[in-house]
Short mmCIF file of C-alpha atoms and ligand atoms in Angstrom, two decimals:
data_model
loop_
_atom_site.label_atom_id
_atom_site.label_comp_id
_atom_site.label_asym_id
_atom_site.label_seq_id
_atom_site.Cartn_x
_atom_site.Cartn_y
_atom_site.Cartn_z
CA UNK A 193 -8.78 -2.10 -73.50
CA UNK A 194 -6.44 -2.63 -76.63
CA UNK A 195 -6.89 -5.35 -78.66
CA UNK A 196 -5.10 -6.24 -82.47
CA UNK A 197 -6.51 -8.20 -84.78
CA UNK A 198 -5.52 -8.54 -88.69
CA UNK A 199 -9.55 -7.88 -90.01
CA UNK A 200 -12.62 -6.89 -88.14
CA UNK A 201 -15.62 -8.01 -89.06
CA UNK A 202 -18.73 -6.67 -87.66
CA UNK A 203 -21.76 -8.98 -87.85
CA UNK A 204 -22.82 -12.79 -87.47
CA UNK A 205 -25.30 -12.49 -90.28
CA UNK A 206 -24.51 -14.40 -93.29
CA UNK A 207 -22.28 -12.01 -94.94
CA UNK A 208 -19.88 -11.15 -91.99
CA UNK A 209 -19.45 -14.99 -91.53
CA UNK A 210 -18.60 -15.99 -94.99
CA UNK A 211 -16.57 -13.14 -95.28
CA UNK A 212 -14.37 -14.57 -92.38
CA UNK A 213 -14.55 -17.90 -93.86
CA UNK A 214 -13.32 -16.50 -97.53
CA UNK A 215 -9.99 -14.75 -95.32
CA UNK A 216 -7.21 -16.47 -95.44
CA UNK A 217 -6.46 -19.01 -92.56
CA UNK A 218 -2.76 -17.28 -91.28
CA UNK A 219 -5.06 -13.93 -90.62
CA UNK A 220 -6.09 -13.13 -86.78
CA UNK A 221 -9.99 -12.48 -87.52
CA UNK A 222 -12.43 -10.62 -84.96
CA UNK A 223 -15.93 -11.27 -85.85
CA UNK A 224 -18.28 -9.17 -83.52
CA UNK A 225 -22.26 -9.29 -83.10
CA UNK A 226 -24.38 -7.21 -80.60
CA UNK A 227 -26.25 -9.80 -79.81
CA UNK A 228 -26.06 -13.74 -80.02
CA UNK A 229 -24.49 -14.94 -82.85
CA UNK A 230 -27.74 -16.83 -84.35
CA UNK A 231 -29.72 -13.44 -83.72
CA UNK A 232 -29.14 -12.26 -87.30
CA UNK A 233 -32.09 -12.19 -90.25
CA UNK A 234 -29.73 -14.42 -92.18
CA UNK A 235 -31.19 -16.83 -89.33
CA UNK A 236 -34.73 -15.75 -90.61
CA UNK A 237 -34.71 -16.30 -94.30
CA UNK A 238 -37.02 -18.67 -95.42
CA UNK A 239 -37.70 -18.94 -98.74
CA UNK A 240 -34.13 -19.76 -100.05
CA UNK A 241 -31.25 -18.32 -102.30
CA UNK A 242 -31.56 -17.75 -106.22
CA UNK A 243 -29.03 -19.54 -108.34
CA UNK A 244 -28.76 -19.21 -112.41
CA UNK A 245 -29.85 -22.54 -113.30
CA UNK A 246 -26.82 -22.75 -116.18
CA UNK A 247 -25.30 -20.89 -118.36
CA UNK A 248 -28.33 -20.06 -120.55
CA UNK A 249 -30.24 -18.75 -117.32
CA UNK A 250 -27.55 -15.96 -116.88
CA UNK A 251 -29.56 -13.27 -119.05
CA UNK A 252 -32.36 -14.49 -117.48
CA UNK A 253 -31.61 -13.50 -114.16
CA UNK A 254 -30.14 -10.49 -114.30
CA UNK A 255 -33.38 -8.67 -117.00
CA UNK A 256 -35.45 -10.41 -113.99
CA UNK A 257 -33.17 -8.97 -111.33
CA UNK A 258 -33.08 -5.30 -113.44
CA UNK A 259 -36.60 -5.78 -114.04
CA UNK A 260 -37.61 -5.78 -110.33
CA UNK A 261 -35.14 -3.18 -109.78
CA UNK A 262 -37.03 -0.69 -111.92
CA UNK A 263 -33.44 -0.57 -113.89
CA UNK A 264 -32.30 1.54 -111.35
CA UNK A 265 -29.67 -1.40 -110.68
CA UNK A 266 -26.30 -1.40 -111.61
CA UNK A 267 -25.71 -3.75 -114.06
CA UNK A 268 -22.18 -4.64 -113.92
CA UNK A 269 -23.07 -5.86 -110.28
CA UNK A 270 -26.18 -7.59 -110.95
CA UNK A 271 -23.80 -9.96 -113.90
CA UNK A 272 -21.41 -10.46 -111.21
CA UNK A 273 -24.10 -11.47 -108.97
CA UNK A 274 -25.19 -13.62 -111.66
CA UNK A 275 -22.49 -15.38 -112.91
CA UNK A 276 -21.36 -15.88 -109.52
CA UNK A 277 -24.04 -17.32 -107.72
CA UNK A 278 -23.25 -21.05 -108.52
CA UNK A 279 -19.82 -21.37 -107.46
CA UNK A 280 -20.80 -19.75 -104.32
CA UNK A 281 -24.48 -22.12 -104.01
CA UNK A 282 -21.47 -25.02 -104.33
CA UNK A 283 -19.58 -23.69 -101.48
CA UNK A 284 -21.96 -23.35 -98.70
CA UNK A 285 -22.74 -27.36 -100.34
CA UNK A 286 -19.25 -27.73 -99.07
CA UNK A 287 -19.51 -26.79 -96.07
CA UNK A 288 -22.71 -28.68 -95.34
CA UNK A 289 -25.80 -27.37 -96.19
CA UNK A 290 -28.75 -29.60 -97.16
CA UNK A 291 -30.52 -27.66 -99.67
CA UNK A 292 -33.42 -29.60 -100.97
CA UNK A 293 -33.13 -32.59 -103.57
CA UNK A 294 -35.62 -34.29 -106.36
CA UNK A 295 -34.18 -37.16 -107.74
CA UNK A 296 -30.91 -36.08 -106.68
CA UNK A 297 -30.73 -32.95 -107.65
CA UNK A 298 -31.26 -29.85 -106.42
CA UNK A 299 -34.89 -29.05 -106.05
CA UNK A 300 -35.79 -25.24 -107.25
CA UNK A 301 -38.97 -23.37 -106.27
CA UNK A 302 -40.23 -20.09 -107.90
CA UNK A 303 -40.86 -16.71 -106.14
CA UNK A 304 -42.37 -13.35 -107.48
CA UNK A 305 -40.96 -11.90 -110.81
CA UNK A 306 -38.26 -14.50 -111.29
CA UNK A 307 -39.77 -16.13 -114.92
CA UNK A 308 -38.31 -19.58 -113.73
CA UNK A 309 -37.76 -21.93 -110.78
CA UNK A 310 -34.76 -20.93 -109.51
CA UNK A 311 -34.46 -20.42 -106.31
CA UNK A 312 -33.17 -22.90 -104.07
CA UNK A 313 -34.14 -23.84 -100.40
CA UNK A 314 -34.10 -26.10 -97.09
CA UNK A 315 -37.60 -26.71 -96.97
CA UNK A 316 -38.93 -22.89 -95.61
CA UNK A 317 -35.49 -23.18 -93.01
CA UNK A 318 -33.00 -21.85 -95.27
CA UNK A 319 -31.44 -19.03 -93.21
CA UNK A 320 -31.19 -21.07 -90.18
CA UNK A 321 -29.73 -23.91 -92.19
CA UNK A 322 -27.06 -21.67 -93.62
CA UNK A 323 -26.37 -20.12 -90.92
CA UNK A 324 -25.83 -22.93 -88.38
CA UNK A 325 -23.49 -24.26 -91.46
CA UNK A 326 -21.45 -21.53 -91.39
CA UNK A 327 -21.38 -20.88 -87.73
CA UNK A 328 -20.20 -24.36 -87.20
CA UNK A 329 -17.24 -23.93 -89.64
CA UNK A 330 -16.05 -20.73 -88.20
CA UNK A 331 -16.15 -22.37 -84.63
CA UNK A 332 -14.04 -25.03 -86.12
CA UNK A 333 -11.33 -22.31 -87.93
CA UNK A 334 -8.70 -21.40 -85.30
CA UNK A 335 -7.79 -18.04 -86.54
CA UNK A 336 -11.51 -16.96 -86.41
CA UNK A 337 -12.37 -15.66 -82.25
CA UNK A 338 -16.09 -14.81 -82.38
CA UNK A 339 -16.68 -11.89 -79.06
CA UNK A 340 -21.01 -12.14 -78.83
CA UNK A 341 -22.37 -9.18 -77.18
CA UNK A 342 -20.40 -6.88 -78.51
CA UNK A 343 -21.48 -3.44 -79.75
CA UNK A 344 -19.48 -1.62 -82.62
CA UNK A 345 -20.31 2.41 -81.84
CA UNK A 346 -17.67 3.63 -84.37
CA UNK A 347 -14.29 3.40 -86.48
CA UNK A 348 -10.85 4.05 -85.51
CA UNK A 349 -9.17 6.01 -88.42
CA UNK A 350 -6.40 8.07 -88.80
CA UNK A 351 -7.94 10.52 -91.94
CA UNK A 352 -9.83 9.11 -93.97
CA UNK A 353 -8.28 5.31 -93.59
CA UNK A 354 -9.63 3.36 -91.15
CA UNK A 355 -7.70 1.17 -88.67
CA UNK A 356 -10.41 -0.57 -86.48
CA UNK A 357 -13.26 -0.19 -84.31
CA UNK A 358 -14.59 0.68 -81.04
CA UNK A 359 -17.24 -1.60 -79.37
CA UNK A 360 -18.75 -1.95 -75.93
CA UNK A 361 -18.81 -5.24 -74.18
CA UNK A 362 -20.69 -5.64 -70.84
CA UNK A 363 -19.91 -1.89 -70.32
CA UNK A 364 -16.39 -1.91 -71.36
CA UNK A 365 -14.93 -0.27 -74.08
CA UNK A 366 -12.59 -2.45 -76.44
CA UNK A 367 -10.59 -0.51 -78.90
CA UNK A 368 -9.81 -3.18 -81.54
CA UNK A 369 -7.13 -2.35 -83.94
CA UNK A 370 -7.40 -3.96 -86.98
CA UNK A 371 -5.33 -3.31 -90.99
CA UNK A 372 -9.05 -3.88 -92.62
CA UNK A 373 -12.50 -3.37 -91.05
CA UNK A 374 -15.87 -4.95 -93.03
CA UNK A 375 -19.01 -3.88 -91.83
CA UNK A 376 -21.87 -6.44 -91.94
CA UNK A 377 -23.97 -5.02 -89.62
CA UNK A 378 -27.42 -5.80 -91.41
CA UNK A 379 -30.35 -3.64 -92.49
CA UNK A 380 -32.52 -1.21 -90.51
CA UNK A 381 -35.76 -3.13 -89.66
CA UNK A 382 -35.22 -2.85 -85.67
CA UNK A 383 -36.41 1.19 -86.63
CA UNK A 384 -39.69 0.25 -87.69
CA UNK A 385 -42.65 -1.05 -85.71
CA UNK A 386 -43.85 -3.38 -88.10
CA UNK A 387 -41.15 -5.45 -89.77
CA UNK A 388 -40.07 -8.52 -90.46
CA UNK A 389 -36.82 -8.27 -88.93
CA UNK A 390 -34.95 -9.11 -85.52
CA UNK A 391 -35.14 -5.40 -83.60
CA UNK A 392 -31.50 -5.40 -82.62
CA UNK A 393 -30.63 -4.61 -86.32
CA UNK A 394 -31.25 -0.77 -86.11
CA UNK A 395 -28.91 0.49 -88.84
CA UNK A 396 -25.69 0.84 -86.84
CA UNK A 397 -23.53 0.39 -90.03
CA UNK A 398 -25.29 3.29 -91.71
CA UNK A 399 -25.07 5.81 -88.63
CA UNK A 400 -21.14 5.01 -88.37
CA UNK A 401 -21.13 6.17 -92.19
CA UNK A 402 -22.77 8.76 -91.60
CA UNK A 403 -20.86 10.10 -88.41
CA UNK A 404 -17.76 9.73 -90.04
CA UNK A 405 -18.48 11.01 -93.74
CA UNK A 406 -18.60 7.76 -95.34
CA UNK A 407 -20.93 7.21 -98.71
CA UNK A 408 -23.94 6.01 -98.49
CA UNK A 409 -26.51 5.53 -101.30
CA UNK A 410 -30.17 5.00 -101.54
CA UNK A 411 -31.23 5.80 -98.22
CA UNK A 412 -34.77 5.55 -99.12
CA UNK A 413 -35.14 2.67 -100.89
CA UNK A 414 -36.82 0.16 -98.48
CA UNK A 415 -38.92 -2.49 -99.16
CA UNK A 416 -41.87 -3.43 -97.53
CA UNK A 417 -42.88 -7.21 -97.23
CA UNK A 418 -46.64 -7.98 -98.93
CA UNK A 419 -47.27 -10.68 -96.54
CA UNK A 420 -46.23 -10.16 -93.07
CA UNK A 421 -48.46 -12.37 -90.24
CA UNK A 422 -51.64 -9.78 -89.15
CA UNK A 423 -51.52 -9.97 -85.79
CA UNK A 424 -53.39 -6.96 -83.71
CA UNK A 425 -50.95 -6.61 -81.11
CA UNK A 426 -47.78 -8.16 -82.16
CA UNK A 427 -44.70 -8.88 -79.47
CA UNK A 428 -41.52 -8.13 -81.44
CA UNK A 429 -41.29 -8.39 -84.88
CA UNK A 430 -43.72 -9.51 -87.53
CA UNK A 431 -43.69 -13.31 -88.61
CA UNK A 432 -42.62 -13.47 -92.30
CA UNK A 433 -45.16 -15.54 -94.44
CA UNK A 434 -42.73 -16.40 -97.08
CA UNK A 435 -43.26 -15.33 -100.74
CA UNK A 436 -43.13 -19.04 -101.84
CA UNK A 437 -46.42 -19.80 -100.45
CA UNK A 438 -47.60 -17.62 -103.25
CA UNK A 439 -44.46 -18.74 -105.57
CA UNK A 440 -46.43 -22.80 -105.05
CA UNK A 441 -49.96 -21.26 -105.68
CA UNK A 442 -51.28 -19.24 -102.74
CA UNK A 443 -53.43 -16.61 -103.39
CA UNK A 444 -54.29 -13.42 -101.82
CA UNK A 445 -57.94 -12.65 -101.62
CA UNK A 446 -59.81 -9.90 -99.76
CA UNK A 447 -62.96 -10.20 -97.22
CA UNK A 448 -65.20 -11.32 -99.97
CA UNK A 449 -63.02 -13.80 -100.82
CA UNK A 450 -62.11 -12.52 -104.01
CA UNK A 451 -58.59 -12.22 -105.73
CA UNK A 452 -57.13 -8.52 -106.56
CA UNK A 453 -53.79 -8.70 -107.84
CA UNK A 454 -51.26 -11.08 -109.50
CA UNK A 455 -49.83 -12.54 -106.49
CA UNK A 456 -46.22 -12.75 -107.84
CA UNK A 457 -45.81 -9.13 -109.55
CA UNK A 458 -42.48 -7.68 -107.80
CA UNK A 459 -43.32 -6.86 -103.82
CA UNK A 460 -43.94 -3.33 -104.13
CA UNK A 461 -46.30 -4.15 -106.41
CA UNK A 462 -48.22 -6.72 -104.22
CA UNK A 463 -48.02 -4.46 -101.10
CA UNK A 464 -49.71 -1.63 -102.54
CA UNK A 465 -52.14 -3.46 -104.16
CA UNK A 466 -52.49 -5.12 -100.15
CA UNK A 467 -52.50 -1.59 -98.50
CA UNK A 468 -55.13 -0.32 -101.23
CA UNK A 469 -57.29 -3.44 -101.15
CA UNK A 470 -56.95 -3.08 -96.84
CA UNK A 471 -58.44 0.86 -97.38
CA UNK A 472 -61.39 0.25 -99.29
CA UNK A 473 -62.48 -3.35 -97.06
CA UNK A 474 -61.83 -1.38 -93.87
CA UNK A 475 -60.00 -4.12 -92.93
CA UNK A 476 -56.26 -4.13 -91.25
CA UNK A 477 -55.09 -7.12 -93.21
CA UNK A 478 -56.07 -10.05 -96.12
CA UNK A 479 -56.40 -13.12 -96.41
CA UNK A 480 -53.43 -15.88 -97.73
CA UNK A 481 -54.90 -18.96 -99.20
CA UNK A 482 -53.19 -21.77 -99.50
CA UNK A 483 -55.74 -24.29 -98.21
CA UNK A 484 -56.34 -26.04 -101.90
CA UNK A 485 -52.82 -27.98 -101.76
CA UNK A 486 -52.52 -31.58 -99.66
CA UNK A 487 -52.33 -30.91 -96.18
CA UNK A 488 -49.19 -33.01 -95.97
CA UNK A 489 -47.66 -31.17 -98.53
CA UNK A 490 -48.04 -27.74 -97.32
CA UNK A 491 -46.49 -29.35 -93.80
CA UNK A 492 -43.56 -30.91 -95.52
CA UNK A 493 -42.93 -28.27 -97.77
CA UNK A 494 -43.54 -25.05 -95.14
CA UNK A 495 -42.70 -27.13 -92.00
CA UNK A 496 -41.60 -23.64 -90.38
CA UNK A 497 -44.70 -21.75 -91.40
CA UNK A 498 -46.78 -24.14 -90.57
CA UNK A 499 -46.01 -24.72 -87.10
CA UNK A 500 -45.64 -20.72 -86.31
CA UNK A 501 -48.61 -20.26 -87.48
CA UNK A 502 -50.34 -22.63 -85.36
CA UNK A 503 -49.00 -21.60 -82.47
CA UNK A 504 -50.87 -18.58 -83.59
CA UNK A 505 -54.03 -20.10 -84.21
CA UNK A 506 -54.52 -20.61 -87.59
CA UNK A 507 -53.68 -24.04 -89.40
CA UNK A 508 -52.42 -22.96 -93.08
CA UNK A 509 -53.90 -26.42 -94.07
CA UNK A 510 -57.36 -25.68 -93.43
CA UNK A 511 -57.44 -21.79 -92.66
CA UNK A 512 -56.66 -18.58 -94.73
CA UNK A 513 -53.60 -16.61 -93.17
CA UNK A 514 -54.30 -13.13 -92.27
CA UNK A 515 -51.61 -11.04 -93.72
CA UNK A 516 -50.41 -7.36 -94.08
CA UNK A 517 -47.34 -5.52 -95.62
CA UNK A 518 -44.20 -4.98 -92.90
CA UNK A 519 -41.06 -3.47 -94.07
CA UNK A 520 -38.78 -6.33 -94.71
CA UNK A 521 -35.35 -5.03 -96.59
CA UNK A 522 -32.77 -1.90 -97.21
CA UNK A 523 -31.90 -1.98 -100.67
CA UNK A 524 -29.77 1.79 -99.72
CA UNK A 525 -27.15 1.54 -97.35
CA UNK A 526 -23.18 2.20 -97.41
CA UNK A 527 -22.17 2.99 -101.44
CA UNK A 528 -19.82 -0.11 -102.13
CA UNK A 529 -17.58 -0.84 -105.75
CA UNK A 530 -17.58 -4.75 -106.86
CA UNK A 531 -15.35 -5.95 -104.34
CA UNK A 532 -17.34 -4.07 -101.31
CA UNK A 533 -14.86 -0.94 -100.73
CA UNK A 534 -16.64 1.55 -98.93
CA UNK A 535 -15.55 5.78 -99.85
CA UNK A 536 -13.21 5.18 -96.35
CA UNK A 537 -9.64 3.18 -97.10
CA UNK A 538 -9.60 -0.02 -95.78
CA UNK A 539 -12.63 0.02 -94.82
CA UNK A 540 -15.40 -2.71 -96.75
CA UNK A 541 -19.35 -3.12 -96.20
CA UNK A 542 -21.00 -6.42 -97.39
CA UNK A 543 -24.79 -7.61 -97.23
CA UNK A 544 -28.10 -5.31 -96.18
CA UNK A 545 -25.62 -2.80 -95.10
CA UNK A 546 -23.71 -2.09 -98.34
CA UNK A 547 -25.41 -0.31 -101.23
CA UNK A 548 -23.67 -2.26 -104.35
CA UNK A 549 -26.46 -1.50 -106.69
CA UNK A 550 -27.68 -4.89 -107.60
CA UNK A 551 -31.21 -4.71 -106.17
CA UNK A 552 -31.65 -0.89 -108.00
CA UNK A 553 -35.16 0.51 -106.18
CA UNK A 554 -36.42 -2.61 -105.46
CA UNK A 555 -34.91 -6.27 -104.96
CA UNK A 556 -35.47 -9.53 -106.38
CA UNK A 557 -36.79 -12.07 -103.95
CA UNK A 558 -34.17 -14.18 -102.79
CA UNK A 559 -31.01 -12.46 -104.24
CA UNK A 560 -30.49 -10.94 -100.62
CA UNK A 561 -28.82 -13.69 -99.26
CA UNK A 562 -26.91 -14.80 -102.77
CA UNK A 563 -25.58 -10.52 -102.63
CA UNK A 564 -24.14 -11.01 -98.87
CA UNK A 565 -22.44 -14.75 -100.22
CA UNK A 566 -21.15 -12.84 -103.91
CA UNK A 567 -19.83 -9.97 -102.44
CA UNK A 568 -18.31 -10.36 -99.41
CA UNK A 569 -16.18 -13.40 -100.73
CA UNK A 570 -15.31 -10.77 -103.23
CA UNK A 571 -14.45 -9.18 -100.40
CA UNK A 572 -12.31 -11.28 -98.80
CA UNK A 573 -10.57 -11.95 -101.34
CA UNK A 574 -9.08 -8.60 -102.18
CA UNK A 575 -8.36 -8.35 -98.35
CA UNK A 576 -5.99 -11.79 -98.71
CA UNK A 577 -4.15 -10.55 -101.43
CA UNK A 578 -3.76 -6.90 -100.27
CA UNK A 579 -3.11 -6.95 -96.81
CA UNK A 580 0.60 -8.60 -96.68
CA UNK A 581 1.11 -4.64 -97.97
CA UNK A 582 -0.64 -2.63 -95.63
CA UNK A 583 0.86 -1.25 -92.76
CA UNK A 584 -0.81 -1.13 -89.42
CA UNK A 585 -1.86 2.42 -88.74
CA UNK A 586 -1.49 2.02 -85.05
CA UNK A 587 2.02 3.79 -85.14
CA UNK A 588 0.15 7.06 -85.53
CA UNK A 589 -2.60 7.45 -82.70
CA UNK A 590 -6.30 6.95 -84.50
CA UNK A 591 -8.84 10.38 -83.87
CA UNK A 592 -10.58 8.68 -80.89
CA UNK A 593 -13.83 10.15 -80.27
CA UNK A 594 -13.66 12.07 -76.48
CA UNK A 595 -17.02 10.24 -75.30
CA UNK A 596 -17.93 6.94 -76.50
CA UNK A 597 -21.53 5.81 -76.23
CA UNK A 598 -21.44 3.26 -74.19
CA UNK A 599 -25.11 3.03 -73.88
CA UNK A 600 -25.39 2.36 -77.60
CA UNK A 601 -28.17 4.95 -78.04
CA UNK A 602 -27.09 7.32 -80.39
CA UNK A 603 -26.21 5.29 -83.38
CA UNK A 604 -29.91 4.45 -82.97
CA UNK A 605 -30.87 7.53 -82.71
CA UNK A 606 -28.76 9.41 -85.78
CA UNK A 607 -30.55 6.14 -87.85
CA UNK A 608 -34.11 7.29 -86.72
CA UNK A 609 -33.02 11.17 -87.53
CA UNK A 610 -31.70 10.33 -90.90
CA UNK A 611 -34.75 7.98 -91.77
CA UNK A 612 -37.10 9.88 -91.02
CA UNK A 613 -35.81 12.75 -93.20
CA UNK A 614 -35.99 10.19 -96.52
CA UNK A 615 -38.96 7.85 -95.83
CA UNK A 616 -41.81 10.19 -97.36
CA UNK A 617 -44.61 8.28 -97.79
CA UNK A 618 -44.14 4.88 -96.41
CA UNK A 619 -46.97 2.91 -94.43
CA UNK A 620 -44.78 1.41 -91.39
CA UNK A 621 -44.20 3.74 -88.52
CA UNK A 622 -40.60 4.87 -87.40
CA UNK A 623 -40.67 3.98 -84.03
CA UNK A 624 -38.79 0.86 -81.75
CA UNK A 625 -40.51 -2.01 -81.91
C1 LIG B 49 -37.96 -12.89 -92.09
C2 LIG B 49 -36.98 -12.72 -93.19
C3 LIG B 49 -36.95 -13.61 -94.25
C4 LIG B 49 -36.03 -13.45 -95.28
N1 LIG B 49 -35.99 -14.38 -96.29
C5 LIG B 49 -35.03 -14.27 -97.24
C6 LIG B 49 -34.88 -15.27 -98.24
O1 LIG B 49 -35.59 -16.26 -98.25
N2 LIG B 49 -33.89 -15.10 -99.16
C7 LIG B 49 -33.05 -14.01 -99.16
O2 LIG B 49 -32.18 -13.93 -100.03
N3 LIG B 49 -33.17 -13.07 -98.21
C8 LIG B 49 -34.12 -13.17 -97.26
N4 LIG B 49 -34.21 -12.21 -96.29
C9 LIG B 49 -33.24 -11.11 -96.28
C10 LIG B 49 -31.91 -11.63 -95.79
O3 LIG B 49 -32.09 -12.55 -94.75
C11 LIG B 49 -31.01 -10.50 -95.29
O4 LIG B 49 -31.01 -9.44 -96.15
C12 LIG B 49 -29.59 -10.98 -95.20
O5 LIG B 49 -29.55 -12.17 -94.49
C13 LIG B 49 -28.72 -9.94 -94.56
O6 LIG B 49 -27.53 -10.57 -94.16
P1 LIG B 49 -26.44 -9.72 -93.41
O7 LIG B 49 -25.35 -10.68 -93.08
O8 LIG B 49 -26.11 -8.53 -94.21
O9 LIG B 49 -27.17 -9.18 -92.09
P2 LIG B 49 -27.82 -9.95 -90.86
O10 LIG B 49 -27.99 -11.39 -91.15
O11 LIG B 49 -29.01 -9.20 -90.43
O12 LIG B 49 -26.70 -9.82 -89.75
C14 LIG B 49 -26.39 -8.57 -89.17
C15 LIG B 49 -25.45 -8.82 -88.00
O13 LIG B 49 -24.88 -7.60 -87.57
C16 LIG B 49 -24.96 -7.53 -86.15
N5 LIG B 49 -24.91 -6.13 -85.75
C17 LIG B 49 -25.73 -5.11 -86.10
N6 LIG B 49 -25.31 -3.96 -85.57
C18 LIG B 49 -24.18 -4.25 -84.86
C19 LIG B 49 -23.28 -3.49 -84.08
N7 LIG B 49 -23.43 -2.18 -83.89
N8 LIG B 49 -22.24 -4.13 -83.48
C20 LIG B 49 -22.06 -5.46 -83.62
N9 LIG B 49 -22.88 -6.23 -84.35
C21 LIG B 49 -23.93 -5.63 -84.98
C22 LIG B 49 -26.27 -8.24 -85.83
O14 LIG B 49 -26.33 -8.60 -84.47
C23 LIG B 49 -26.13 -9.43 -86.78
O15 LIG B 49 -25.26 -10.40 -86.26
C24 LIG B 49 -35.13 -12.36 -95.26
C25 LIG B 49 -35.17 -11.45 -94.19
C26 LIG B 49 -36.07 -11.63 -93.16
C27 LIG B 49 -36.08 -10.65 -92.04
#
């Protein structure tokens, strides 16, 4: 089936939804997700979104942000991300998020290697807050039609310009014709057996690049969490302990009891400290101790956390958590310039899919969320006043492939192939979860 659309975007997460927000309103937007639309990590995030405080925190952020990054960042990005981050924490104010208030004003908590509070949060809910925030404003923009269950397995271009997608829908194949095309198809957790992430986000995005010569960048920079939930046998993905338990105090101590490492040096950091600490106690995880705060502190503040982890058996009031390292985040992905153009015409990338440099080798908590806000309004915005002057491409017949995938597999399986080639050394297995 044929369908035409003015932009399709590719992804529910936080990035393809304020991208479609950021379009302009007399655009026909298709926004697309595999799955349901709340099934995103955006949905997951807990810890919150850093912010410059003011002008005098702009320096600040970005040596903290290249600092993390092992200056391996690109710097021009990591200002924009700076400078912008405000306007665009005021926005998603605008369109109703409750981020957390003291006396009024926003309430900021710290997390590992940011040198101030900064970071701010809905209690430990802040994905799901955004997210259900923007969801409810794209249901409520008419030019915005949101297909769920619905599989992008490649690009229609004619050369190297692209002019839409092909996805699967309940076994059908849509052909969705489109003047721009902006991948936010998320990171590559759903390879890995232990991760943090949902396992329907299998790096897609990146195997489309690669199938159809596109640049990608960094393939193996991937971060691995310090302080997944230890489970022995877990069902799914690993439950995130959130790095502000140790940004208000926890600490991470082995079987003895004793403390090895500065809890908030940068995550790769902590997690090899965790991995070395695990080898010489014989022991599959350590402990997370948080126990020394009020009880009804730790349940106001980590409402989320607390309750998981209940259901689990342990009671973060009174017990230590077990924890253990779980790959968490793609700082690689599809090589994007400051207003998310991919190496294909027409064709953008925004969020854990895009590579735009900021994070370097190794990403500042909580600037994951502010990258997918920064750049895909950047986005958006070059789309609105570039596309009155782009032609569809439809007049000339796209290269269709001869057999689409309807059974999704081998995007999966090209990610898994390419992976495994770059991960080296890395703890977490490449396998489904
Ligand atoms: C547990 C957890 C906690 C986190 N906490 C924080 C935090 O506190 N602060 C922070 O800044 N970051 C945090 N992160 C990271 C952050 O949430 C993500 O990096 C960010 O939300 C990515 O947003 P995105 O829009 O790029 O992708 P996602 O939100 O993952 O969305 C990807 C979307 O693409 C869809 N999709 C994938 N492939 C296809 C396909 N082939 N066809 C159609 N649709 C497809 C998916 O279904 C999904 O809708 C956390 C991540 C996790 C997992």
């Amino acid at each position: 089936m044929n369908v035409y659309f003015d932009v399709l975007i590719v992804g529910t997460g936080a990035a393809g939804m304020y991208a479609a927000l950021n379009l302009r309103q007399d655009l026909k937007v298709l926004l697309i997700t595999k799955a349901e639309a709340a099934e995103c990590n955006s949905y997951l995030a807990q810890g919150g979104i850093a912010v410059a405080r003011d002008e005098n925190d702009l320096d600040s952020f970005v040596e903290d942000t290249l600092k993390a990054g092992k200056y391996e960042n690109n710097v021009e990005a990591v200002k924009v991300l700076a400078r912008e981050s405000r306007e665009n924490i005021n926005q998603l104010i605008r369109y109703g998020v409750e981020f957390d208030r003291e006396h009024g004003d926003l309430q900021y908590t710290r997390e590992g290697a940011h040198r101030i509070n900064r970071i701010v949060h809905c209690k430990d809910q802040t994905g799901k807050k955004v997210t259900e925030a923007l969801y409810k404003e794209v249901k409520r923009r008419r030019n915005i039609t949101v297909f769920e269950g619905t599989c992008l397995i490649d690009i229609l271009r004619v050369g190297n310009t692209c002019c839409g997608g092909i996805a699967v829908k309940n076994g059908e194949v849509f052909f969705i014709h489109s003047k721009f095309v902006l991948l936010a198809s998320g990171g590559i957790g759903g390879l890995f057996k232990n991760s943090t992430n949902y396992c329907s986000v299998t790096g897609d995005g990146i195997a489309i690049a690669l199938k159809n010569g596109i640049k990608v960048k960094n393939l193996n920079y991937i971060q691995i969490h310090p302080t997944a939930f230890y489970e022995e046998a877990p069902n799914g993905r690993r439950f995130l302990i959130s790095e502000a338990v140790r940004g208000e105090g926890g600490k991470l101590i082995n079987k003895n009891k004793e403390r090895f490492v500065d809890e908030l040096l940068p995550r790769d950091v902590v997690s090899k400290k965790i991995f070395e600490e695990e080898e010489k106690t014989h022991m599959p995880y350590v402990g997370l101790d948080i126990t020394f705060k009020p009880a009804a502190y730790l349940v106001k503040r980590f409402p989320g956390i607390y309750r998981e982890c209940l259901k689990k058996g342990v009671d973060i009031t009174r017990n230590v958590i077990p924890v253990t390292p779980a790959q968490h985040y793609f700082m690689g992905g599809i090589e994007v310039d400051l207003y998310a153009q991919t190496s294909m015409k027409n064709l953008f990338a925004c969020g854990e899919v895009s590579c735009t440099g900021v994070h370097g080798a190794n990403r500042l908590a909580s600037n994951s969320l502010l990258e997918a806000l920064v750049f895909s309004r950047r986005a958006a915005k070059l789309i609105n006043s570039t596309i009155d002057f782009v032609n569809r491409l439809d007049a000339k017949a796209p290269d269709i492939p001869l057999n689409p995938d309807i059974e999704q597999k081998r995007n999966r399986e090209i990610a898994i192939q390419k992976f495994k080639e770059v991960i080296g050394g890395l703890k977490s297995e490449l396998v489904s979860c």
